[in-house]
């Protein structure tokens, strides 16, 4: 309103240089406001703190890690809403100024940088929400790591760490869903599902040894967590009187019509693909020792370089508790040579297992492109 009033007063006197300088002043203030919004977000942790706080590999250590204090996810969501409004307003403001300013200045009116500044803050907000939720899952994942799966001898309900994951994810996601636009919420779900699946996989491959009963229990846990993630885009909070928000009314109306009760097909395909890696790995770990080579050969993509094939096989053999002295003979049966060094969570298996049962999928690339397309 202030800007529109300023434009009205200015254009009543002149539409030339003074108006152009006023537009430049708007640009500076909008850039400053984008920085103010950015400062509302939590500060990233240092790399050393990130390594101590979470299970990360060497490539992830270079990424910013954020911890969101309880309740501050609401602030992050409000920043997203504000940035969306500002980006839309900047676009309309640019059109208004170009329409009113003198013809010799029209080509000089370009506020795409200001619009991009708000969009960049929005993208950062999504990263903060994803990282913040993942950091809250440190404790249950550490519980998973500390459990002695080699002595596990009975399969029951899902493990306690799984229940903690459920109790952490559900309220966080439902709150975010109520507070931000659906397009940004979809991006949040895509990125969190991908990130958490990778972290969960690295945690599992970092275990020392898993018994046969342990693999069955972990397969049950994986299925439970996969079911939770598959419902992520359509999770709903408990209905509370008077708790409607800016976006909750829209989401609730969609729910009543049945339009938002099913997750997007591309998202479902991505989650199933990511969790297939975990399921295949655990099934191989739980297979009889004398059948491991044949089962691994049946699951493995033969187009992958055999040196990486050996690394992945040794990871699975290590998780089964097969002595390293026996690896060479088993690898010889596969027709590959053993690789030197400890094989575990830092193995290339983290990437290579993606080829198991499914090749050439571009699902991950499509998901990463969603936010870029949304911002254009």
mmCIF file of C-alpha atoms in Angstrom:
data_model
loop_
_atom_site.group_PDB
_atom_site.id
_atom_site.type_symbol
_atom_site.label_atom_id
_atom_site.label_comp_id
_atom_site.label_asym_id
_atom_site.label_seq_id
_atom_site.Cartn_x
_atom_site.Cartn_y
_atom_site.Cartn_z
ATOM 1 C CA UNK A 1 0.000 0.000 0.000
ATOM 2 C CA UNK A 2 2.831 2.375 0.890
ATOM 3 C CA UNK A 3 4.546 1.728 -2.439
ATOM 4 C CA UNK A 4 1.332 2.167 -4.418
ATOM 5 C CA UNK A 5 0.615 5.450 -2.637
ATOM 6 C CA UNK A 6 4.142 6.620 -3.355
ATOM 7 C CA UNK A 7 3.699 5.750 -7.025
ATOM 8 C CA UNK A 8 0.399 7.606 -7.169
ATOM 9 C CA UNK A 9 1.900 10.755 -5.623
ATOM 10 C CA UNK A 10 5.012 10.619 -7.792
ATOM 11 C CA UNK A 11 3.266 9.991 -11.119
ATOM 12 C CA UNK A 12 0.939 12.918 -10.411
ATOM 13 C CA UNK A 13 4.036 15.121 -10.774
ATOM 14 C CA UNK A 14 6.360 13.208 -13.098
ATOM 15 C CA UNK A 15 6.783 9.840 -14.824
ATOM 16 C CA UNK A 16 10.392 10.313 -15.832
ATOM 17 C CA UNK A 17 13.698 10.287 -13.910
ATOM 18 C CA UNK A 18 12.276 10.937 -10.451
ATOM 19 C CA UNK A 19 9.890 8.038 -10.855
ATOM 20 C CA UNK A 20 12.772 5.863 -12.069
ATOM 21 C CA UNK A 21 14.834 6.789 -8.996
ATOM 22 C CA UNK A 22 11.847 5.958 -6.793
ATOM 23 C CA UNK A 23 11.756 2.508 -8.416
ATOM 24 C CA UNK A 24 15.445 2.075 -7.614
ATOM 25 C CA UNK A 25 14.690 2.934 -3.997
ATOM 26 C CA UNK A 26 12.006 0.259 -3.956
ATOM 27 C CA UNK A 27 14.549 -2.273 -5.215
ATOM 28 C CA UNK A 28 17.011 -1.479 -2.422
ATOM 29 C CA UNK A 29 14.343 -1.739 0.270
ATOM 30 C CA UNK A 30 13.047 -5.026 -1.105
ATOM 31 C CA UNK A 31 16.564 -6.485 -1.124
ATOM 32 C CA UNK A 32 17.003 -5.320 2.473
ATOM 33 C CA UNK A 33 13.705 -6.883 3.509
ATOM 34 C CA UNK A 34 14.710 -10.214 1.959
ATOM 35 C CA UNK A 35 17.815 -10.129 4.159
ATOM 36 C CA UNK A 36 15.668 -9.375 7.215
ATOM 37 C CA UNK A 37 13.553 -12.437 6.470
ATOM 38 C CA UNK A 38 16.661 -14.551 5.987
ATOM 39 C CA UNK A 39 17.882 -13.564 9.459
ATOM 40 C CA UNK A 40 14.666 -14.976 10.938
ATOM 41 C CA UNK A 41 15.959 -18.479 10.116
ATOM 42 C CA UNK A 42 18.169 -20.575 12.437
ATOM 43 C CA UNK A 43 21.895 -20.248 11.898
ATOM 44 C CA UNK A 44 23.644 -23.306 10.398
ATOM 45 C CA UNK A 45 25.773 -25.478 12.630
ATOM 46 C CA UNK A 46 29.496 -25.709 12.080
ATOM 47 C CA UNK A 47 30.806 -28.738 10.225
ATOM 48 C CA UNK A 48 32.376 -30.109 13.425
ATOM 49 C CA UNK A 49 29.084 -29.851 15.313
ATOM 50 C CA UNK A 50 27.249 -31.391 12.389
ATOM 51 C CA UNK A 51 29.551 -34.396 12.373
ATOM 52 C CA UNK A 52 29.047 -34.916 16.102
ATOM 53 C CA UNK A 53 25.302 -34.386 15.902
ATOM 54 C CA UNK A 54 24.363 -36.668 13.057
ATOM 55 C CA UNK A 55 25.367 -39.661 10.977
ATOM 56 C CA UNK A 56 26.824 -38.001 7.907
ATOM 57 C CA UNK A 57 29.347 -39.018 5.280
ATOM 58 C CA UNK A 58 32.220 -36.910 3.937
ATOM 59 C CA UNK A 59 30.136 -35.428 1.124
ATOM 60 C CA UNK A 60 27.309 -34.320 3.410
ATOM 61 C CA UNK A 61 29.683 -32.687 5.888
ATOM 62 C CA UNK A 62 30.082 -29.774 3.471
ATOM 63 C CA UNK A 63 26.327 -29.046 3.527
ATOM 64 C CA UNK A 64 24.713 -26.705 6.033
ATOM 65 C CA UNK A 65 22.990 -28.426 8.936
ATOM 66 C CA UNK A 66 20.224 -26.673 10.850
ATOM 67 C CA UNK A 67 18.686 -27.396 14.215
ATOM 68 C CA UNK A 68 15.212 -25.934 14.691
ATOM 69 C CA UNK A 69 14.316 -25.206 18.331
ATOM 70 C CA UNK A 70 10.875 -26.498 19.366
ATOM 71 C CA UNK A 71 8.172 -24.326 17.863
ATOM 72 C CA UNK A 72 10.470 -22.350 15.568
ATOM 73 C CA UNK A 73 9.360 -24.369 12.554
ATOM 74 C CA UNK A 74 6.269 -22.146 12.681
ATOM 75 C CA UNK A 75 8.483 -19.088 12.177
ATOM 76 C CA UNK A 76 10.159 -20.739 9.191
ATOM 77 C CA UNK A 77 6.747 -21.437 7.671
ATOM 78 C CA UNK A 78 5.688 -17.814 8.189
ATOM 79 C CA UNK A 79 8.840 -16.705 6.373
ATOM 80 C CA UNK A 80 7.860 -18.937 3.440
ATOM 81 C CA UNK A 81 4.390 -17.366 3.338
ATOM 82 C CA UNK A 82 5.826 -13.867 3.514
ATOM 83 C CA UNK A 83 8.362 -14.559 0.771
ATOM 84 C CA UNK A 84 5.661 -15.976 -1.482
ATOM 85 C CA UNK A 85 3.559 -12.836 -1.001
ATOM 86 C CA UNK A 86 6.542 -10.552 -1.588
ATOM 87 C CA UNK A 87 7.656 -12.397 -4.741
ATOM 88 C CA UNK A 88 4.150 -12.119 -6.204
ATOM 89 C CA UNK A 89 3.921 -8.461 -5.169
ATOM 90 C CA UNK A 90 7.281 -7.622 -6.757
ATOM 91 C CA UNK A 91 6.131 -9.080 -10.068
ATOM 92 C CA UNK A 92 2.916 -7.040 -9.978
ATOM 93 C CA UNK A 93 4.851 -3.942 -8.904
ATOM 94 C CA UNK A 94 7.235 -4.300 -11.828
ATOM 95 C CA UNK A 95 4.325 -4.490 -14.275
ATOM 96 C CA UNK A 96 2.677 -1.450 -12.675
ATOM 97 C CA UNK A 97 5.824 0.671 -12.827
ATOM 98 C CA UNK A 98 6.616 -0.341 -16.400
ATOM 99 C CA UNK A 99 3.074 0.551 -17.415
ATOM 100 C CA UNK A 100 3.225 4.041 -15.840
ATOM 101 C CA UNK A 101 6.829 5.171 -16.367
ATOM 102 C CA UNK A 102 8.041 7.167 -19.338
ATOM 103 C CA UNK A 103 8.820 5.205 -22.496
ATOM 104 C CA UNK A 104 12.589 5.821 -22.371
ATOM 105 C CA UNK A 105 12.791 4.122 -18.955
ATOM 106 C CA UNK A 106 10.527 1.146 -19.624
ATOM 107 C CA UNK A 107 13.313 -1.148 -20.821
ATOM 108 C CA UNK A 108 15.307 -0.374 -17.684
ATOM 109 C CA UNK A 109 12.638 -1.674 -15.328
ATOM 110 C CA UNK A 110 13.735 -5.109 -14.146
ATOM 111 C CA UNK A 111 12.955 -6.377 -10.662
ATOM 112 C CA UNK A 112 13.729 -10.036 -11.310
ATOM 113 C CA UNK A 113 16.699 -9.856 -8.934
ATOM 114 C CA UNK A 114 14.440 -8.721 -6.097
ATOM 115 C CA UNK A 115 11.907 -11.425 -6.881
ATOM 116 C CA UNK A 116 14.743 -13.952 -6.986
ATOM 117 C CA UNK A 117 15.960 -12.807 -3.560
ATOM 118 C CA UNK A 118 12.640 -13.781 -1.962
ATOM 119 C CA UNK A 119 12.561 -17.043 -3.903
ATOM 120 C CA UNK A 120 16.075 -17.851 -2.683
ATOM 121 C CA UNK A 121 14.989 -17.319 0.922
ATOM 122 C CA UNK A 122 12.024 -19.619 0.285
ATOM 123 C CA UNK A 123 14.312 -22.328 -1.072
ATOM 124 C CA UNK A 124 16.535 -21.925 1.989
ATOM 125 C CA UNK A 125 13.474 -22.262 4.242
ATOM 126 C CA UNK A 126 12.691 -25.625 2.649
ATOM 127 C CA UNK A 127 16.262 -26.774 3.283
ATOM 128 C CA UNK A 128 16.039 -25.569 6.896
ATOM 129 C CA UNK A 129 12.794 -27.483 7.481
ATOM 130 C CA UNK A 130 14.238 -30.662 5.947
ATOM 131 C CA UNK A 131 17.487 -30.440 7.892
ATOM 132 C CA UNK A 132 15.722 -29.421 11.105
ATOM 133 C CA UNK A 133 13.398 -32.417 11.010
ATOM 134 C CA UNK A 134 16.243 -34.767 10.181
ATOM 135 C CA UNK A 135 18.275 -33.472 13.135
ATOM 136 C CA UNK A 136 15.349 -34.203 15.442
ATOM 137 C CA UNK A 137 15.644 -37.832 14.331
ATOM 138 C CA UNK A 138 19.234 -38.120 15.561
ATOM 139 C CA UNK A 139 18.233 -39.794 18.830
ATOM 140 C CA UNK A 140 16.176 -42.678 17.344
ATOM 141 C CA UNK A 141 18.824 -43.324 14.689
ATOM 142 C CA UNK A 142 21.499 -43.450 17.374
ATOM 143 C CA UNK A 143 19.296 -45.915 19.260
ATOM 144 C CA UNK A 144 19.208 -48.013 16.096
ATOM 145 C CA UNK A 145 23.008 -47.872 15.861
ATOM 146 C CA UNK A 146 23.524 -48.825 19.509
ATOM 147 C CA UNK A 147 21.224 -51.853 19.378
ATOM 148 C CA UNK A 148 23.045 -55.190 19.315
ATOM 149 C CA UNK A 149 21.404 -56.672 16.221
ATOM 150 C CA UNK A 150 23.822 -59.611 16.162
ATOM 151 C CA UNK A 151 22.178 -61.099 19.283
ATOM 152 C CA UNK A 152 18.613 -60.351 18.183
ATOM 153 C CA UNK A 153 16.633 -63.609 18.344
ATOM 154 C CA UNK A 154 12.951 -62.643 18.324
ATOM 155 C CA UNK A 155 10.808 -60.629 15.908
ATOM 156 C CA UNK A 156 8.038 -58.567 17.458
ATOM 157 C CA UNK A 157 6.298 -55.280 16.741
ATOM 158 C CA UNK A 158 8.165 -52.352 15.270
ATOM 159 C CA UNK A 159 11.203 -51.297 17.295
ATOM 160 C CA UNK A 160 11.047 -48.452 19.825
ATOM 161 C CA UNK A 161 13.222 -46.232 17.623
ATOM 162 C CA UNK A 162 10.572 -46.522 14.888
ATOM 163 C CA UNK A 163 7.847 -45.321 17.243
ATOM 164 C CA UNK A 164 10.032 -42.362 18.203
ATOM 165 C CA UNK A 165 10.499 -41.529 14.507
ATOM 166 C CA UNK A 166 6.726 -41.645 13.992
ATOM 167 C CA UNK A 167 6.034 -39.429 17.009
ATOM 168 C CA UNK A 168 8.610 -36.918 15.773
ATOM 169 C CA UNK A 169 7.674 -36.760 12.100
ATOM 170 C CA UNK A 170 3.874 -36.674 12.344
ATOM 171 C CA UNK A 171 3.329 -33.442 14.326
ATOM 172 C CA UNK A 172 6.137 -31.609 12.517
ATOM 173 C CA UNK A 173 4.844 -32.479 9.046
ATOM 174 C CA UNK A 174 1.192 -31.808 9.801
ATOM 175 C CA UNK A 175 2.061 -28.401 11.226
ATOM 176 C CA UNK A 176 4.115 -27.510 8.157
ATOM 177 C CA UNK A 177 1.327 -28.706 5.878
ATOM 178 C CA UNK A 178 -1.171 -26.388 7.535
ATOM 179 C CA UNK A 179 1.083 -23.335 7.318
ATOM 180 C CA UNK A 180 2.664 -23.259 3.856
ATOM 181 C CA UNK A 181 1.317 -23.408 0.273
ATOM 182 C CA UNK A 182 0.833 -26.889 -1.202
ATOM 183 C CA UNK A 183 3.538 -26.464 -3.868
ATOM 184 C CA UNK A 184 6.197 -25.736 -1.237
ATOM 185 C CA UNK A 185 4.902 -28.488 1.032
ATOM 186 C CA UNK A 186 5.291 -30.974 -1.826
ATOM 187 C CA UNK A 187 8.890 -29.843 -2.296
ATOM 188 C CA UNK A 188 9.511 -30.271 1.435
ATOM 189 C CA UNK A 189 8.110 -33.833 1.352
ATOM 190 C CA UNK A 190 10.181 -34.773 -1.698
ATOM 191 C CA UNK A 191 13.421 -33.513 -0.228
ATOM 192 C CA UNK A 192 12.874 -34.888 3.255
ATOM 193 C CA UNK A 193 11.949 -38.357 1.974
ATOM 194 C CA UNK A 194 15.070 -38.497 -0.188
ATOM 195 C CA UNK A 195 17.342 -37.194 2.579
ATOM 196 C CA UNK A 196 15.968 -39.398 5.335
ATOM 197 C CA UNK A 197 16.006 -42.547 3.178
ATOM 198 C CA UNK A 198 19.709 -41.962 2.466
ATOM 199 C CA UNK A 199 20.490 -41.323 6.133
ATOM 200 C CA UNK A 200 18.547 -44.404 7.212
ATOM 201 C CA UNK A 201 20.384 -46.504 4.635
ATOM 202 C CA UNK A 202 23.811 -45.273 5.771
ATOM 203 C CA UNK A 203 22.853 -46.023 9.371
ATOM 204 C CA UNK A 204 21.907 -49.603 8.504
ATOM 205 C CA UNK A 205 25.063 -50.263 6.473
ATOM 206 C CA UNK A 206 27.086 -48.867 9.380
ATOM 207 C CA UNK A 207 25.937 -51.611 11.759
ATOM 208 C CA UNK A 208 28.530 -54.184 12.767
ATOM 209 C CA UNK A 209 26.552 -57.391 12.336
ATOM 210 C CA UNK A 210 22.905 -58.387 11.922
ATOM 211 C CA UNK A 211 21.478 -61.787 12.855
ATOM 212 C CA UNK A 212 18.823 -63.496 10.751
ATOM 213 C CA UNK A 213 16.122 -62.511 13.265
ATOM 214 C CA UNK A 214 17.593 -59.025 13.313
ATOM 215 C CA UNK A 215 17.169 -58.684 9.553
ATOM 216 C CA UNK A 216 13.539 -59.756 9.850
ATOM 217 C CA UNK A 217 12.936 -57.177 12.575
ATOM 218 C CA UNK A 218 14.655 -54.464 10.532
ATOM 219 C CA UNK A 219 12.617 -55.389 7.471
ATOM 220 C CA UNK A 220 9.492 -54.896 9.584
ATOM 221 C CA UNK A 221 10.861 -51.533 10.749
ATOM 222 C CA UNK A 222 11.679 -50.498 7.177
ATOM 223 C CA UNK A 223 8.150 -51.376 6.060
ATOM 224 C CA UNK A 224 6.619 -49.305 8.867
ATOM 225 C CA UNK A 225 8.797 -46.282 8.124
ATOM 226 C CA UNK A 226 8.161 -46.587 4.386
ATOM 227 C CA UNK A 227 4.416 -46.586 5.043
ATOM 228 C CA UNK A 228 4.803 -43.403 7.085
ATOM 229 C CA UNK A 229 6.806 -41.666 4.364
ATOM 230 C CA UNK A 230 4.354 -42.750 1.661
ATOM 231 C CA UNK A 231 1.625 -40.906 3.601
ATOM 232 C CA UNK A 232 3.783 -37.851 4.235
ATOM 233 C CA UNK A 233 2.150 -35.538 1.632
ATOM 234 C CA UNK A 234 -1.344 -36.297 2.978
ATOM 235 C CA UNK A 235 -0.765 -36.513 6.742
ATOM 236 C CA UNK A 236 -3.385 -34.635 8.735
ATOM 237 C CA UNK A 237 -3.284 -33.258 12.250
ATOM 238 C CA UNK A 238 -5.982 -33.946 14.807
ATOM 239 C CA UNK A 239 -8.874 -31.552 14.363
ATOM 240 C CA UNK A 240 -8.901 -28.810 16.969
ATOM 241 C CA UNK A 241 -11.719 -26.252 17.198
ATOM 242 C CA UNK A 242 -10.654 -22.776 16.140
ATOM 243 C CA UNK A 243 -7.245 -23.949 14.936
ATOM 244 C CA UNK A 244 -7.778 -23.116 11.268
ATOM 245 C CA UNK A 245 -4.885 -21.344 9.548
ATOM 246 C CA UNK A 246 -4.292 -19.599 6.295
ATOM 247 C CA UNK A 247 -3.759 -22.803 4.359
ATOM 248 C CA UNK A 248 -5.550 -25.372 6.556
ATOM 249 C CA UNK A 249 -8.991 -24.490 5.220
ATOM 250 C CA UNK A 250 -7.848 -25.243 1.696
ATOM 251 C CA UNK A 251 -6.203 -28.496 2.721
ATOM 252 C CA UNK A 252 -9.228 -29.620 4.735
ATOM 253 C CA UNK A 253 -11.592 -28.918 1.848
ATOM 254 C CA UNK A 254 -9.406 -31.003 -0.420
ATOM 255 C CA UNK A 255 -9.444 -33.788 2.139
ATOM 256 C CA UNK A 256 -13.223 -33.758 2.314
ATOM 257 C CA UNK A 257 -13.418 -33.996 -1.479
ATOM 258 C CA UNK A 258 -10.902 -36.815 -1.519
ATOM 259 C CA UNK A 259 -8.462 -34.913 -3.734
ATOM 260 C CA UNK A 260 -5.556 -34.887 -1.278
ATOM 261 C CA UNK A 261 -5.891 -38.275 0.408
ATOM 262 C CA UNK A 262 -3.568 -39.980 -2.086
ATOM 263 C CA UNK A 263 0.097 -39.015 -2.398
ATOM 264 C CA UNK A 264 1.316 -37.901 -5.856
ATOM 265 C CA UNK A 265 2.299 -40.822 -8.085
ATOM 266 C CA UNK A 266 5.819 -39.485 -8.711
ATOM 267 C CA UNK A 267 6.423 -39.112 -4.982
ATOM 268 C CA UNK A 268 5.174 -42.652 -4.314
ATOM 269 C CA UNK A 269 7.443 -44.027 -7.013
ATOM 270 C CA UNK A 270 10.436 -42.194 -5.583
ATOM 271 C CA UNK A 271 9.851 -43.443 -2.020
ATOM 272 C CA UNK A 272 9.320 -47.038 -3.190
ATOM 273 C CA UNK A 273 12.540 -46.864 -5.204
ATOM 274 C CA UNK A 274 14.590 -45.497 -2.311
ATOM 275 C CA UNK A 275 13.268 -48.063 0.153
ATOM 276 C CA UNK A 276 13.740 -50.921 -2.304
ATOM 277 C CA UNK A 277 17.462 -50.416 -1.735
ATOM 278 C CA UNK A 278 17.037 -51.036 1.989
ATOM 279 C CA UNK A 279 14.735 -53.997 1.490
ATOM 280 C CA UNK A 280 17.038 -55.710 -1.003
ATOM 281 C CA UNK A 281 20.081 -55.147 1.191
ATOM 282 C CA UNK A 282 18.385 -56.603 4.285
ATOM 283 C CA UNK A 283 17.000 -59.592 2.370
ATOM 284 C CA UNK A 284 20.507 -60.363 1.139
ATOM 285 C CA UNK A 285 21.905 -60.007 4.662
ATOM 286 C CA UNK A 286 19.225 -62.393 5.931
ATOM 287 C CA UNK A 287 19.767 -64.986 3.219
ATOM 288 C CA UNK A 288 21.548 -68.283 4.005
ATOM 289 C CA UNK A 289 25.305 -68.060 3.619
ATOM 290 C CA UNK A 290 25.457 -70.816 1.006
ATOM 291 C CA UNK A 291 22.853 -68.983 -1.117
ATOM 292 C CA UNK A 292 24.281 -65.468 -0.773
ATOM 293 C CA UNK A 293 26.402 -65.536 -3.915
ATOM 294 C CA UNK A 294 23.549 -66.754 -6.116
ATOM 295 C CA UNK A 295 21.035 -64.336 -4.609
ATOM 296 C CA UNK A 296 23.437 -61.412 -4.915
ATOM 297 C CA UNK A 297 24.155 -62.293 -8.532
ATOM 298 C CA UNK A 298 20.426 -62.414 -9.264
ATOM 299 C CA UNK A 299 19.876 -58.977 -7.741
ATOM 300 C CA UNK A 300 22.965 -57.245 -9.088
ATOM 301 C CA UNK A 301 23.001 -55.108 -12.206
ATOM 302 C CA UNK A 302 25.730 -56.716 -14.332
ATOM 303 C CA UNK A 303 26.453 -53.443 -16.158
ATOM 304 C CA UNK A 304 28.018 -51.929 -13.024
ATOM 305 C CA UNK A 305 31.804 -51.995 -12.692
ATOM 306 C CA UNK A 306 32.888 -55.198 -10.976
ATOM 307 C CA UNK A 307 35.177 -53.404 -8.496
ATOM 308 C CA UNK A 308 32.141 -51.663 -7.011
ATOM 309 C CA UNK A 309 30.244 -54.937 -7.142
ATOM 310 C CA UNK A 310 32.920 -56.419 -4.877
ATOM 311 C CA UNK A 311 32.645 -53.532 -2.429
ATOM 312 C CA UNK A 312 28.892 -53.942 -2.118
ATOM 313 C CA UNK A 313 29.127 -57.686 -1.698
ATOM 314 C CA UNK A 314 31.713 -57.302 1.060
ATOM 315 C CA UNK A 315 29.454 -54.840 2.885
ATOM 316 C CA UNK A 316 26.631 -57.377 2.906
ATOM 317 C CA UNK A 317 28.971 -60.207 3.886
ATOM 318 C CA UNK A 318 30.309 -58.099 6.770
ATOM 319 C CA UNK A 319 26.780 -57.369 8.017
ATOM 320 C CA UNK A 320 26.067 -61.125 7.897
ATOM 321 C CA UNK A 321 29.092 -61.717 10.109
ATOM 322 C CA UNK A 322 30.976 -63.731 7.487
ATOM 323 C CA UNK A 323 34.716 -63.705 8.369
ATOM 324 C CA UNK A 324 36.784 -61.527 6.050
ATOM 325 C CA UNK A 325 38.989 -64.516 5.268
ATOM 326 C CA UNK A 326 35.991 -66.109 3.527
ATOM 327 C CA UNK A 327 35.239 -63.063 1.357
ATOM 328 C CA UNK A 328 37.897 -63.832 -1.228
ATOM 329 C CA UNK A 329 36.532 -67.287 -2.050
ATOM 330 C CA UNK A 330 32.967 -65.986 -2.308
ATOM 331 C CA UNK A 331 34.064 -63.098 -4.518
ATOM 332 C CA UNK A 332 35.928 -65.563 -6.695
ATOM 333 C CA UNK A 333 32.632 -67.382 -7.201
ATOM 334 C CA UNK A 334 31.201 -64.061 -8.369
ATOM 335 C CA UNK A 335 34.128 -63.593 -10.722
ATOM 336 C CA UNK A 336 35.465 -60.436 -9.064
ATOM 337 C CA UNK A 337 38.442 -59.561 -6.877
ATOM 338 C CA UNK A 338 38.255 -58.376 -3.285
ATOM 339 C CA UNK A 339 38.787 -54.695 -2.525
ATOM 340 C CA UNK A 340 41.138 -53.508 0.195
ATOM 341 C CA UNK A 341 40.079 -51.518 3.229
ATOM 342 C CA UNK A 342 37.199 -51.693 5.610
ATOM 343 C CA UNK A 343 33.822 -51.945 3.938
ATOM 344 C CA UNK A 344 30.898 -50.370 5.725
ATOM 345 C CA UNK A 345 28.845 -47.224 5.826
ATOM 346 C CA UNK A 346 31.420 -45.303 3.750
ATOM 347 C CA UNK A 347 31.359 -47.925 1.016
ATOM 348 C CA UNK A 348 30.364 -47.014 -2.520
ATOM 349 C CA UNK A 349 27.395 -49.252 -1.873
ATOM 350 C CA UNK A 350 25.486 -46.189 -0.707
ATOM 351 C CA UNK A 351 25.286 -45.157 -4.340
ATOM 352 C CA UNK A 352 25.673 -48.415 -6.222
ATOM 353 C CA UNK A 353 22.799 -50.310 -4.603
ATOM 354 C CA UNK A 354 20.459 -47.948 -6.450
ATOM 355 C CA UNK A 355 20.895 -50.155 -9.473
ATOM 356 C CA UNK A 356 19.473 -53.210 -7.735
ATOM 357 C CA UNK A 357 16.298 -54.411 -9.465
ATOM 358 C CA UNK A 358 15.792 -51.068 -11.209
ATOM 359 C CA UNK A 359 18.046 -49.233 -13.728
ATOM 360 C CA UNK A 360 18.127 -45.868 -15.389
ATOM 361 C CA UNK A 361 15.394 -44.200 -13.357
ATOM 362 C CA UNK A 362 15.299 -40.412 -13.510
ATOM 363 C CA UNK A 363 12.973 -40.033 -10.526
ATOM 364 C CA UNK A 364 15.554 -38.281 -8.333
ATOM 365 C CA UNK A 365 16.401 -35.799 -11.077
ATOM 366 C CA UNK A 366 12.701 -35.057 -11.570
ATOM 367 C CA UNK A 367 12.213 -34.422 -7.857
ATOM 368 C CA UNK A 368 15.199 -32.054 -7.701
ATOM 369 C CA UNK A 369 13.825 -30.165 -10.696
ATOM 370 C CA UNK A 370 10.383 -29.640 -9.117
ATOM 371 C CA UNK A 371 11.385 -26.662 -6.971
ATOM 372 C CA UNK A 372 13.330 -25.040 -9.814
ATOM 373 C CA UNK A 373 10.327 -25.333 -12.093
ATOM 374 C CA UNK A 374 8.044 -24.034 -9.368
ATOM 375 C CA UNK A 375 10.240 -20.964 -8.934
ATOM 376 C CA UNK A 376 10.253 -20.029 -12.602
#
